[in-house]
XYZ file of C-alpha atoms in Angstrom:
60
model
C -5.492 12.305 9.738
C -2.868 9.110 9.421
C -0.127 10.020 7.348
C -0.890 7.108 5.383
C -4.594 7.819 4.842
C -3.578 10.811 2.700
C -4.260 12.294 -0.848
C -1.745 14.859 -1.533
C -3.610 16.405 -5.013
C -0.864 18.418 -5.923
C 2.652 17.826 -5.939
C 5.931 19.026 -8.093
C 6.546 17.750 -10.129
C 10.055 18.090 -11.195
C 11.460 19.786 -14.676
C 10.785 18.242 -17.818
C 14.664 18.593 -18.927
C 15.454 16.806 -15.504
C 13.450 14.013 -16.914
C 14.522 14.400 -19.959
C 18.029 13.768 -18.812
C 17.470 10.898 -16.810
C 15.871 9.400 -19.741
C 19.459 8.639 -21.728
C 20.845 6.436 -18.338
C 20.233 2.580 -17.692
C 18.232 2.780 -15.273
C 20.870 0.200 -12.799
C 23.496 3.306 -13.280
C 20.860 5.787 -11.569
C 20.083 3.453 -8.936
C 23.181 2.567 -8.499
C 23.918 6.227 -7.566
C 21.212 6.400 -5.795
C 22.162 4.120 -3.138
C 19.280 1.743 -4.963
C 17.159 4.007 -3.012
C 13.971 3.188 -4.649
C 15.079 0.233 -7.109
C 12.865 -2.407 -7.327
C 14.497 -6.086 -6.704
C 16.479 -8.053 -8.940
C 13.556 -10.857 -8.713
C 11.181 -8.338 -11.337
C 11.394 -8.669 -14.813
C 10.729 -7.450 -18.016
C 7.159 -9.751 -18.610
C 6.805 -8.608 -22.464
C 8.991 -6.914 -25.421
C 8.568 -3.403 -25.067
C 9.620 -1.356 -28.544
C 10.292 2.075 -26.347
C 12.403 2.928 -23.325
C 10.183 4.757 -21.089
C 10.787 7.255 -18.814
C 9.061 9.621 -16.410
C 7.638 10.679 -13.661
C 6.168 7.856 -11.129
C 3.227 9.051 -8.516
C 3.222 6.491 -6.140
């Protein structure tokens, strides 16, 4: 089966403490440190006024 057509039901997640540590950093700083790898384009804008910060693991 081609790589693009597989579903992985189990995956290794990063440690919760690591995710918590990233929650203290601005997203732009993290993206810059990663060479902007996997960062959203600057044209993507927030369309709401969130009252809470979000930080977590994304399944893509």
